[in-house]
mmCIF file of C-alpha atoms in Angstrom:
data_model
loop_
_atom_site.group_PDB
_atom_site.id
_atom_site.type_symbol
_atom_site.label_atom_id
_atom_site.label_comp_id
_atom_site.label_asym_id
_atom_site.label_seq_id
_atom_site.Cartn_x
_atom_site.Cartn_y
_atom_site.Cartn_z
ATOM 1 C CA UNK A 30 161.070 95.495 -14.432
ATOM 2 C CA UNK A 31 163.221 93.946 -17.077
ATOM 3 C CA UNK A 32 164.688 90.485 -17.284
ATOM 4 C CA UNK A 33 167.805 89.850 -19.416
ATOM 5 C CA UNK A 34 168.062 86.522 -21.179
ATOM 6 C CA UNK A 35 170.985 84.350 -22.057
ATOM 7 C CA UNK A 36 171.772 84.913 -25.719
ATOM 8 C CA UNK A 37 170.770 81.442 -26.881
ATOM 9 C CA UNK A 38 167.357 81.604 -25.188
ATOM 10 C CA UNK A 39 166.885 85.237 -26.167
ATOM 11 C CA UNK A 40 167.722 84.709 -29.836
ATOM 12 C CA UNK A 41 165.098 81.913 -29.985
ATOM 13 C CA UNK A 42 162.524 84.114 -28.293
ATOM 14 C CA UNK A 43 163.221 87.111 -30.491
ATOM 15 C CA UNK A 44 163.074 84.919 -33.612
ATOM 16 C CA UNK A 45 159.728 83.638 -32.461
ATOM 17 C CA UNK A 46 158.357 87.145 -32.012
ATOM 18 C CA UNK A 47 159.428 87.853 -35.594
ATOM 19 C CA UNK A 48 160.554 90.426 -35.035
ATOM 20 C CA UNK A 49 148.494 93.303 -59.345
ATOM 21 C CA UNK A 50 146.721 96.177 -58.292
ATOM 22 C CA UNK A 51 142.925 96.110 -58.015
ATOM 23 C CA UNK A 52 140.649 98.535 -59.820
ATOM 24 C CA UNK A 53 139.013 99.690 -56.570
ATOM 25 C CA UNK A 54 138.839 102.941 -54.808
ATOM 26 C CA UNK A 55 141.073 103.428 -51.785
ATOM 27 C CA UNK A 56 139.585 101.725 -48.665
ATOM 28 C CA UNK A 57 136.883 99.862 -50.545
ATOM 29 C CA UNK A 58 136.142 96.221 -49.890
ATOM 30 C CA UNK A 59 137.527 93.755 -52.416
ATOM 31 C CA UNK A 60 136.859 90.124 -53.327
ATOM 32 C CA UNK A 61 133.040 90.068 -53.102
ATOM 33 C CA UNK A 62 131.306 86.998 -51.796
ATOM 34 C CA UNK A 63 131.226 84.032 -54.188
ATOM 35 C CA UNK A 64 128.769 81.119 -54.056
ATOM 36 C CA UNK A 65 130.460 78.196 -52.461
ATOM 37 C CA UNK A 66 129.594 74.937 -50.747
ATOM 38 C CA UNK A 67 129.764 74.855 -46.899
ATOM 39 C CA UNK A 68 132.600 72.269 -47.119
ATOM 40 C CA UNK A 69 134.666 74.476 -49.434
ATOM 41 C CA UNK A 70 133.880 78.066 -48.525
ATOM 42 C CA UNK A 71 137.055 79.411 -50.188
ATOM 43 C CA UNK A 72 136.461 77.792 -53.573
ATOM 44 C CA UNK A 73 137.645 80.043 -56.367
ATOM 45 C CA UNK A 74 139.816 82.223 -54.079
ATOM 46 C CA UNK A 75 143.459 82.606 -55.174
ATOM 47 C CA UNK A 76 145.719 82.933 -52.186
ATOM 48 C CA UNK A 77 149.431 83.878 -51.936
ATOM 49 C CA UNK A 78 151.110 82.722 -48.792
ATOM 50 C CA UNK A 79 154.427 84.049 -47.436
ATOM 51 C CA UNK A 80 156.021 84.404 -44.045
ATOM 52 C CA UNK A 81 159.348 85.485 -42.429
ATOM 53 C CA UNK A 82 160.240 82.060 -41.032
ATOM 54 C CA UNK A 83 161.196 80.603 -44.497
ATOM 55 C CA UNK A 84 159.734 77.499 -46.288
ATOM 56 C CA UNK A 85 162.320 75.083 -44.965
ATOM 57 C CA UNK A 86 160.382 73.529 -42.039
ATOM 58 C CA UNK A 87 163.466 71.532 -40.949
ATOM 59 C CA UNK A 88 164.290 72.613 -37.423
ATOM 60 C CA UNK A 89 163.172 70.457 -34.420
ATOM 61 C CA UNK A 90 161.732 73.451 -32.648
ATOM 62 C CA UNK A 91 159.359 74.203 -35.615
ATOM 63 C CA UNK A 92 160.556 77.818 -35.913
ATOM 64 C CA UNK A 93 161.399 77.822 -39.611
ATOM 65 C CA UNK A 94 158.149 77.511 -41.513
ATOM 66 C CA UNK A 95 156.035 74.623 -40.254
ATOM 67 C CA UNK A 96 153.233 77.145 -39.617
ATOM 68 C CA UNK A 97 153.255 78.084 -43.245
ATOM 69 C CA UNK A 98 152.513 74.527 -44.253
ATOM 70 C CA UNK A 99 149.700 74.323 -41.713
ATOM 71 C CA UNK A 100 148.147 77.496 -43.147
ATOM 72 C CA UNK A 101 148.579 76.106 -46.695
ATOM 73 C CA UNK A 102 146.861 72.875 -45.649
ATOM 74 C CA UNK A 103 143.900 74.617 -44.045
ATOM 75 C CA UNK A 104 143.369 77.005 -46.980
ATOM 76 C CA UNK A 105 143.518 74.265 -49.551
ATOM 77 C CA UNK A 106 141.047 72.150 -47.500
ATOM 78 C CA UNK A 107 138.624 75.056 -47.558
ATOM 79 C CA UNK A 108 138.852 75.157 -51.367
ATOM 80 C CA UNK A 109 141.353 77.947 -52.033
ATOM 81 C CA UNK A 110 143.931 77.831 -54.821
ATOM 82 C CA UNK A 111 147.203 78.493 -53.012
ATOM 83 C CA UNK A 112 150.706 79.416 -54.134
ATOM 84 C CA UNK A 113 153.586 79.929 -51.623
ATOM 85 C CA UNK A 114 156.460 82.391 -52.219
ATOM 86 C CA UNK A 115 158.467 82.709 -49.030
ATOM 87 C CA UNK A 116 161.992 83.593 -47.955
ATOM 88 C CA UNK A 117 164.571 80.958 -48.575
ATOM 89 C CA UNK A 118 166.123 81.416 -45.139
ATOM 90 C CA UNK A 119 164.616 82.605 -41.790
ATOM 91 C CA UNK A 120 164.079 86.336 -41.952
ATOM 92 C CA UNK A 121 162.518 87.110 -38.583
ATOM 93 C CA UNK A 122 162.824 90.712 -37.447
ATOM 94 C CA UNK A 123 163.238 92.133 -40.991
ATOM 95 C CA UNK A 124 160.032 94.174 -40.789
ATOM 96 C CA UNK A 125 159.292 95.866 -44.194
ATOM 97 C CA UNK A 126 162.911 95.683 -45.411
ATOM 98 C CA UNK A 127 163.495 95.201 -49.090
ATOM 99 C CA UNK A 128 166.573 94.288 -51.191
ATOM 100 C CA UNK A 129 167.570 97.194 -53.459
ATOM 101 C CA UNK A 130 169.707 95.359 -56.044
ATOM 102 C CA UNK A 131 170.954 91.972 -57.243
ATOM 103 C CA UNK A 132 169.048 89.001 -58.530
ATOM 104 C CA UNK A 133 166.189 87.041 -56.950
ATOM 105 C CA UNK A 134 165.516 83.354 -57.735
ATOM 106 C CA UNK A 135 162.174 81.716 -56.983
ATOM 107 C CA UNK A 136 163.063 78.053 -56.627
ATOM 108 C CA UNK A 137 160.240 75.508 -56.519
ATOM 109 C CA UNK A 138 160.211 72.661 -54.054
ATOM 110 C CA UNK A 139 159.382 69.212 -55.450
ATOM 111 C CA UNK A 140 156.846 67.016 -53.756
ATOM 112 C CA UNK A 141 159.671 64.967 -52.412
ATOM 113 C CA UNK A 142 161.228 68.097 -50.772
ATOM 114 C CA UNK A 143 158.047 69.135 -48.957
ATOM 115 C CA UNK A 144 157.733 68.347 -45.273
ATOM 116 C CA UNK A 145 156.523 64.904 -44.593
ATOM 117 C CA UNK A 146 152.684 64.785 -44.380
ATOM 118 C CA UNK A 147 152.051 67.872 -46.421
ATOM 119 C CA UNK A 148 152.768 66.574 -49.878
ATOM 120 C CA UNK A 149 149.242 66.023 -51.026
ATOM 121 C CA UNK A 150 147.428 68.858 -49.248
ATOM 122 C CA UNK A 151 146.671 70.845 -52.376
ATOM 123 C CA UNK A 152 146.704 68.170 -55.006
ATOM 124 C CA UNK A 153 143.208 69.003 -56.356
ATOM 125 C CA UNK A 154 143.818 72.755 -56.669
ATOM 126 C CA UNK A 155 144.766 74.324 -60.018
ATOM 127 C CA UNK A 156 148.177 75.545 -58.757
ATOM 128 C CA UNK A 157 148.571 72.347 -56.659
ATOM 129 C CA UNK A 158 149.829 74.443 -53.798
ATOM 130 C CA UNK A 159 153.175 75.234 -55.389
ATOM 131 C CA UNK A 160 155.907 76.221 -52.964
ATOM 132 C CA UNK A 161 158.719 78.556 -54.025
ATOM 133 C CA UNK A 162 161.642 79.664 -51.804
ATOM 134 C CA UNK A 163 163.051 83.066 -52.858
ATOM 135 C CA UNK A 164 166.855 83.554 -52.499
ATOM 136 C CA UNK A 165 169.145 86.441 -53.306
ATOM 137 C CA UNK A 166 171.086 84.761 -56.068
ATOM 138 C CA UNK A 167 171.052 84.198 -59.864
ATOM 139 C CA UNK A 168 170.323 80.551 -58.769
ATOM 140 C CA UNK A 169 170.143 77.850 -57.804
ATOM 141 C CA UNK A 170 169.344 78.476 -54.111
ATOM 142 C CA UNK A 171 171.751 76.391 -51.917
ATOM 143 C CA UNK A 172 171.987 75.687 -48.185
ATOM 144 C CA UNK A 173 173.838 78.885 -47.436
ATOM 145 C CA UNK A 174 172.444 81.212 -50.108
ATOM 146 C CA UNK A 175 171.307 84.597 -48.808
ATOM 147 C CA UNK A 176 167.505 85.054 -48.632
ATOM 148 C CA UNK A 177 164.978 87.466 -49.940
ATOM 149 C CA UNK A 178 163.164 89.466 -47.265
ATOM 150 C CA UNK A 179 159.585 88.813 -46.526
ATOM 151 C CA UNK A 180 158.516 91.998 -48.262
ATOM 152 C CA UNK A 181 160.685 91.037 -51.256
ATOM 153 C CA UNK A 182 158.752 87.846 -51.740
ATOM 154 C CA UNK A 183 155.369 89.542 -51.798
ATOM 155 C CA UNK A 184 156.525 92.339 -54.088
ATOM 156 C CA UNK A 185 158.089 89.749 -56.470
ATOM 157 C CA UNK A 186 154.944 87.646 -56.422
ATOM 158 C CA UNK A 187 152.593 90.588 -57.144
ATOM 159 C CA UNK A 188 154.882 92.265 -59.707
ATOM 160 C CA UNK A 189 155.296 89.306 -62.085
ATOM 161 C CA UNK A 190 156.455 86.339 -60.061
ATOM 162 C CA UNK A 191 153.018 84.700 -59.847
ATOM 163 C CA UNK A 192 152.413 85.268 -63.610
ATOM 164 C CA UNK A 193 155.746 83.725 -64.524
ATOM 165 C CA UNK A 194 155.879 80.798 -62.114
ATOM 166 C CA UNK A 195 152.156 79.974 -61.482
ATOM 167 C CA UNK A 196 150.460 81.252 -64.655
ATOM 168 C CA UNK A 197 148.186 83.693 -62.789
ATOM 169 C CA UNK A 198 147.543 86.565 -65.192
ATOM 170 C CA UNK A 199 146.100 88.723 -62.324
ATOM 171 C CA UNK A 200 145.554 88.442 -58.644
ATOM 172 C CA UNK A 201 145.988 87.012 -56.124
ATOM 173 C CA UNK A 202 142.683 87.728 -54.422
ATOM 174 C CA UNK A 203 144.309 87.565 -50.972
ATOM 175 C CA UNK A 204 147.723 87.450 -49.317
ATOM 176 C CA UNK A 205 148.231 85.500 -46.081
ATOM 177 C CA UNK A 206 151.520 85.688 -44.126
ATOM 178 C CA UNK A 207 152.591 83.264 -41.416
ATOM 179 C CA UNK A 208 151.882 81.357 -39.328
ATOM 180 C CA UNK A 209 154.775 82.932 -37.442
ATOM 181 C CA UNK A 210 156.636 81.087 -34.768
ATOM 182 C CA UNK A 211 155.760 83.222 -31.837
ATOM 183 C CA UNK A 212 153.361 86.104 -31.270
ATOM 184 C CA UNK A 213 153.717 89.440 -33.031
ATOM 185 C CA UNK A 214 152.454 91.865 -30.423
ATOM 186 C CA UNK A 215 153.226 95.263 -28.911
ATOM 187 C CA UNK A 216 156.379 97.065 -30.017
ATOM 188 C CA UNK A 217 157.568 93.872 -31.754
ATOM 189 C CA UNK A 218 155.003 94.418 -34.482
ATOM 190 C CA UNK A 219 157.272 97.082 -36.001
ATOM 191 C CA UNK A 220 160.114 94.519 -36.455
ATOM 192 C CA UNK A 221 157.916 91.711 -37.691
ATOM 193 C CA UNK A 222 158.570 90.393 -41.169
ATOM 194 C CA UNK A 223 155.256 88.596 -41.016
ATOM 195 C CA UNK A 224 153.461 91.920 -40.589
ATOM 196 C CA UNK A 225 155.899 93.589 -43.007
ATOM 197 C CA UNK A 226 154.941 91.181 -45.769
ATOM 198 C CA UNK A 227 151.277 91.808 -45.183
ATOM 199 C CA UNK A 228 151.886 95.577 -45.301
ATOM 200 C CA UNK A 229 153.677 95.045 -48.656
ATOM 201 C CA UNK A 230 150.448 93.445 -49.960
ATOM 202 C CA UNK A 231 148.011 96.136 -48.844
ATOM 203 C CA UNK A 232 150.423 98.694 -50.203
ATOM 204 C CA UNK A 233 149.627 97.041 -53.671
ATOM 205 C CA UNK A 234 145.827 97.148 -52.917
ATOM 206 C CA UNK A 235 145.663 93.365 -52.151
ATOM 207 C CA UNK A 236 143.766 92.330 -48.983
ATOM 208 C CA UNK A 237 146.043 90.664 -46.415
ATOM 209 C CA UNK A 238 146.100 88.950 -43.058
ATOM 210 C CA UNK A 239 149.184 88.262 -40.948
ATOM 211 C CA UNK A 240 149.000 85.162 -38.680
ATOM 212 C CA UNK A 241 151.168 84.419 -35.691
ATOM 213 C CA UNK A 242 151.076 81.780 -32.997
ATOM 214 C CA UNK A 243 152.333 81.541 -29.442
ATOM 215 C CA UNK A 244 154.847 78.834 -28.536
ATOM 216 C CA UNK A 245 154.654 76.502 -25.535
ATOM 217 C CA UNK A 246 155.481 77.692 -22.043
ATOM 218 C CA UNK A 247 159.175 78.062 -22.865
ATOM 219 C CA UNK A 248 158.386 80.032 -26.000
ATOM 220 C CA UNK A 249 161.336 78.351 -27.606
ATOM 221 C CA UNK A 250 159.299 75.405 -29.035
ATOM 222 C CA UNK A 251 156.372 75.919 -31.359
ATOM 223 C CA UNK A 252 153.961 72.961 -31.196
ATOM 224 C CA UNK A 253 152.203 71.713 -34.359
ATOM 225 C CA UNK A 254 148.979 71.757 -32.337
ATOM 226 C CA UNK A 255 149.198 75.555 -32.050
ATOM 227 C CA UNK A 256 149.838 76.074 -35.738
ATOM 228 C CA UNK A 257 147.008 73.681 -36.733
ATOM 229 C CA UNK A 258 144.445 75.276 -34.439
ATOM 230 C CA UNK A 259 145.457 78.720 -35.564
ATOM 231 C CA UNK A 260 145.347 77.712 -39.276
ATOM 232 C CA UNK A 261 141.860 76.279 -38.941
ATOM 233 C CA UNK A 262 140.709 79.329 -37.166
ATOM 234 C CA UNK A 263 142.265 81.359 -39.930
ATOM 235 C CA UNK A 264 140.465 79.484 -42.690
ATOM 236 C CA UNK A 265 137.069 80.010 -40.833
ATOM 237 C CA UNK A 266 137.915 83.752 -40.393
ATOM 238 C CA UNK A 267 138.766 84.286 -44.022
ATOM 239 C CA UNK A 268 135.643 82.439 -45.034
ATOM 240 C CA UNK A 269 133.499 84.570 -42.766
ATOM 241 C CA UNK A 270 135.059 87.789 -44.057
ATOM 242 C CA UNK A 271 134.652 86.687 -47.674
ATOM 243 C CA UNK A 272 131.056 85.705 -47.233
ATOM 244 C CA UNK A 273 130.324 89.141 -45.843
ATOM 245 C CA UNK A 274 132.306 90.998 -48.489
ATOM 246 C CA UNK A 275 134.759 92.206 -45.866
ATOM 247 C CA UNK A 276 138.133 91.283 -47.426
ATOM 248 C CA UNK A 277 139.639 94.809 -47.805
ATOM 249 C CA UNK A 278 142.970 96.313 -48.794
ATOM 250 C CA UNK A 279 142.350 99.440 -46.790
ATOM 251 C CA UNK A 280 144.170 97.806 -43.894
ATOM 252 C CA UNK A 281 145.604 94.373 -42.943
ATOM 253 C CA UNK A 282 144.469 92.245 -40.074
ATOM 254 C CA UNK A 283 146.952 90.925 -37.584
ATOM 255 C CA UNK A 284 145.830 87.577 -35.999
ATOM 256 C CA UNK A 285 147.653 86.036 -33.021
ATOM 257 C CA UNK A 286 146.693 82.611 -31.690
ATOM 258 C CA UNK A 287 147.445 81.599 -28.112
ATOM 259 C CA UNK A 288 149.134 78.400 -26.803
ATOM 260 C CA UNK A 289 146.758 75.457 -26.760
ATOM 261 C CA UNK A 290 149.366 72.751 -26.771
ATOM 262 C CA UNK A 291 148.520 71.511 -23.285
ATOM 263 C CA UNK A 292 144.941 70.816 -24.257
ATOM 264 C CA UNK A 293 143.408 74.187 -23.216
ATOM 265 C CA UNK A 294 141.062 75.907 -25.650
ATOM 266 C CA UNK A 295 141.684 79.268 -27.212
ATOM 267 C CA UNK A 296 139.372 81.890 -25.746
ATOM 268 C CA UNK A 297 137.096 83.917 -27.927
ATOM 269 C CA UNK A 298 138.631 86.417 -30.404
ATOM 270 C CA UNK A 299 139.094 89.906 -29.104
ATOM 271 C CA UNK A 300 139.402 93.116 -31.182
ATOM 272 C CA UNK A 301 142.538 94.791 -29.937
ATOM 273 C CA UNK A 302 145.101 97.490 -30.550
ATOM 274 C CA UNK A 303 148.827 97.004 -30.850
ATOM 275 C CA UNK A 304 150.234 97.392 -27.343
ATOM 276 C CA UNK A 305 152.429 100.394 -26.550
ATOM 277 C CA UNK A 306 154.752 98.416 -24.324
ATOM 278 C CA UNK A 307 157.294 95.782 -25.129
ATOM 279 C CA UNK A 308 157.377 92.054 -24.706
ATOM 280 C CA UNK A 309 160.868 91.357 -25.958
ATOM 281 C CA UNK A 310 163.351 94.146 -26.787
ATOM 282 C CA UNK A 311 166.971 94.455 -27.860
ATOM 283 C CA UNK A 312 169.698 95.159 -25.387
ATOM 284 C CA UNK A 313 173.354 95.943 -26.049
ATOM 285 C CA UNK A 314 176.155 95.057 -23.572
ATOM 286 C CA UNK A 315 179.595 96.536 -24.090
ATOM 287 C CA UNK A 316 182.572 94.094 -23.910
ATOM 288 C CA UNK A 317 184.784 95.712 -21.336
ATOM 289 C CA UNK A 318 185.966 99.081 -22.514
ATOM 290 C CA UNK A 319 186.305 98.161 -26.153
ATOM 291 C CA UNK A 320 184.350 98.916 -29.300
ATOM 292 C CA UNK A 321 182.308 95.663 -29.315
ATOM 293 C CA UNK A 322 178.760 95.264 -28.010
ATOM 294 C CA UNK A 323 176.961 91.954 -27.523
ATOM 295 C CA UNK A 324 173.405 91.993 -28.886
ATOM 296 C CA UNK A 325 171.115 90.438 -26.281
ATOM 297 C CA UNK A 326 167.449 90.729 -25.690
ATOM 298 C CA UNK A 327 165.289 91.559 -22.659
ATOM 299 C CA UNK A 328 162.001 89.911 -21.644
ATOM 300 C CA UNK A 329 159.179 91.917 -20.086
ATOM 301 C CA UNK A 330 156.401 90.594 -17.845
ATOM 302 C CA UNK A 331 153.434 89.465 -20.035
ATOM 303 C CA UNK A 332 150.900 90.989 -17.620
ATOM 304 C CA UNK A 333 151.942 94.577 -18.511
ATOM 305 C CA UNK A 334 153.146 95.364 -15.037
ATOM 306 C CA UNK A 335 156.716 96.228 -16.043
ATOM 307 C CA UNK A 336 158.364 99.571 -15.917
ATOM 308 C CA UNK A 337 159.835 101.841 -18.561
ATOM 309 C CA UNK A 338 159.498 100.426 -22.076
ATOM 310 C CA UNK A 339 157.979 97.232 -20.515
ATOM 311 C CA UNK A 340 154.994 99.156 -19.125
ATOM 312 C CA UNK A 341 151.739 98.501 -21.030
ATOM 313 C CA UNK A 342 149.425 101.464 -21.031
ATOM 314 C CA UNK A 343 146.486 100.118 -23.164
ATOM 315 C CA UNK A 344 143.692 98.048 -21.655
ATOM 316 C CA UNK A 345 142.930 96.589 -25.088
ATOM 317 C CA UNK A 346 146.513 95.744 -25.859
ATOM 318 C CA UNK A 347 147.092 92.601 -27.997
ATOM 319 C CA UNK A 348 149.865 91.328 -25.707
ATOM 320 C CA UNK A 349 147.567 91.487 -22.559
ATOM 321 C CA UNK A 350 144.695 89.535 -24.153
ATOM 322 C CA UNK A 351 146.805 87.025 -25.919
ATOM 323 C CA UNK A 352 149.642 86.271 -23.477
ATOM 324 C CA UNK A 353 148.007 87.149 -20.191
ATOM 325 C CA UNK A 354 144.473 85.825 -20.897
ATOM 326 C CA UNK A 355 144.672 83.191 -23.646
ATOM 327 C CA UNK A 356 142.435 84.895 -26.249
ATOM 328 C CA UNK A 357 142.787 84.980 -29.977
ATOM 329 C CA UNK A 358 143.569 88.607 -30.769
ATOM 330 C CA UNK A 359 142.841 90.585 -33.992
ATOM 331 C CA UNK A 360 144.135 94.056 -34.738
ATOM 332 C CA UNK A 361 143.941 96.226 -37.852
ATOM 333 C CA UNK A 362 147.270 97.368 -39.306
ATOM 334 C CA UNK A 363 147.811 100.101 -41.878
ATOM 335 C CA UNK A 364 150.689 100.975 -44.239
ATOM 336 C CA UNK A 365 150.305 104.720 -43.720
ATOM 337 C CA UNK A 366 152.609 105.981 -41.004
ATOM 338 C CA UNK A 367 151.372 109.585 -41.154
ATOM 339 C CA UNK A 368 150.092 110.405 -37.699
ATOM 340 C CA UNK A 369 146.322 111.112 -37.590
ATOM 341 C CA UNK A 370 145.550 109.854 -41.071
ATOM 342 C CA UNK A 371 141.813 109.008 -41.141
ATOM 343 C CA UNK A 372 140.731 105.557 -42.174
ATOM 344 C CA UNK A 373 138.835 105.758 -45.401
ATOM 345 C CA UNK A 374 136.942 102.519 -44.717
ATOM 346 C CA UNK A 375 135.440 103.150 -41.301
ATOM 347 C CA UNK A 376 132.247 101.288 -42.058
ATOM 348 C CA UNK A 377 134.244 98.279 -43.162
ATOM 349 C CA UNK A 378 136.465 98.538 -40.032
ATOM 350 C CA UNK A 379 133.441 98.610 -37.770
ATOM 351 C CA UNK A 380 131.768 95.718 -39.630
ATOM 352 C CA UNK A 381 134.955 93.585 -39.237
ATOM 353 C CA UNK A 382 135.177 94.478 -35.568
ATOM 354 C CA UNK A 383 131.548 93.411 -35.057
ATOM 355 C CA UNK A 384 132.096 90.079 -36.914
ATOM 356 C CA UNK A 385 135.297 89.314 -34.950
ATOM 357 C CA UNK A 386 133.738 90.162 -31.631
ATOM 358 C CA UNK A 387 130.323 88.620 -32.081
ATOM 359 C CA UNK A 388 130.543 85.821 -34.646
ATOM 360 C CA UNK A 389 134.149 84.617 -35.348
ATOM 361 C CA UNK A 390 135.112 81.397 -33.592
#
């Protein structure tokens, strides 16, 4: 069963769904545990944050980067040294796309330009939580300047951007992407710029996690409460992985947080696979007999009972556990698209699965 949406609602839903190398051997854990205080478990960890929603955080529906600032806030509070390099404009649905020519400008936001309430979040960190928006221009970036893609921002940061703009001679130790406005589950994972940016990081042997959050019941508004709860869970998750020496570049972790805006609690994290059905998909409607086609989107049932591309065939699908049951979901994502490629870090994979299933909260 498929449901077609009006373009305005569908566009918001689809946007919500998003659609420095290390000297380590492939698949080996990186960033070993570092002695820290319980109050600052991420002290000494250098973190790059990007997303596909931009760093603007100006829209009333909170779909253009507010989650990034909540993630920045939580990581700095846990002691991390954070730098943000994110797309200048919303880039949802860009996947792993990169820009093959032209000029990129990484333009820093001043404290006065940051969203209200987030100005002092990283004041005590060495990099002071610097926020850069990356546009496709020789600069400066203006209101309508084209944007870098999510993967562009990570590649720029790792291949000289952080050295030039933040003074980091190596690193970062970890890349975080998100928090995306809307879940990245099932077939939509392939379109997600949030996931694409994380894939760009592990492709350069840097550990990465991609965070996304469900919206409210309409899935067109993305409450701050969801972002904040997801960010605080993310800080605890990263701290737990770091303490156990489980931050790895062999694969990325995709973390989706459920809607808790009505006061409900997120259910325990579940280790999942990416679903093989769809939640939201593109549809194309011809205008009469002409050459033009309207781009619309279809919405599938979240319980996996749909037909055709809406049918979900995996009992451990991320969409089922997140949207249908209200759990935090965690799934491993790799950059290698060769079918049947063995994972070289199976012990690490199993250790992370045990930690997520039995201890992460």
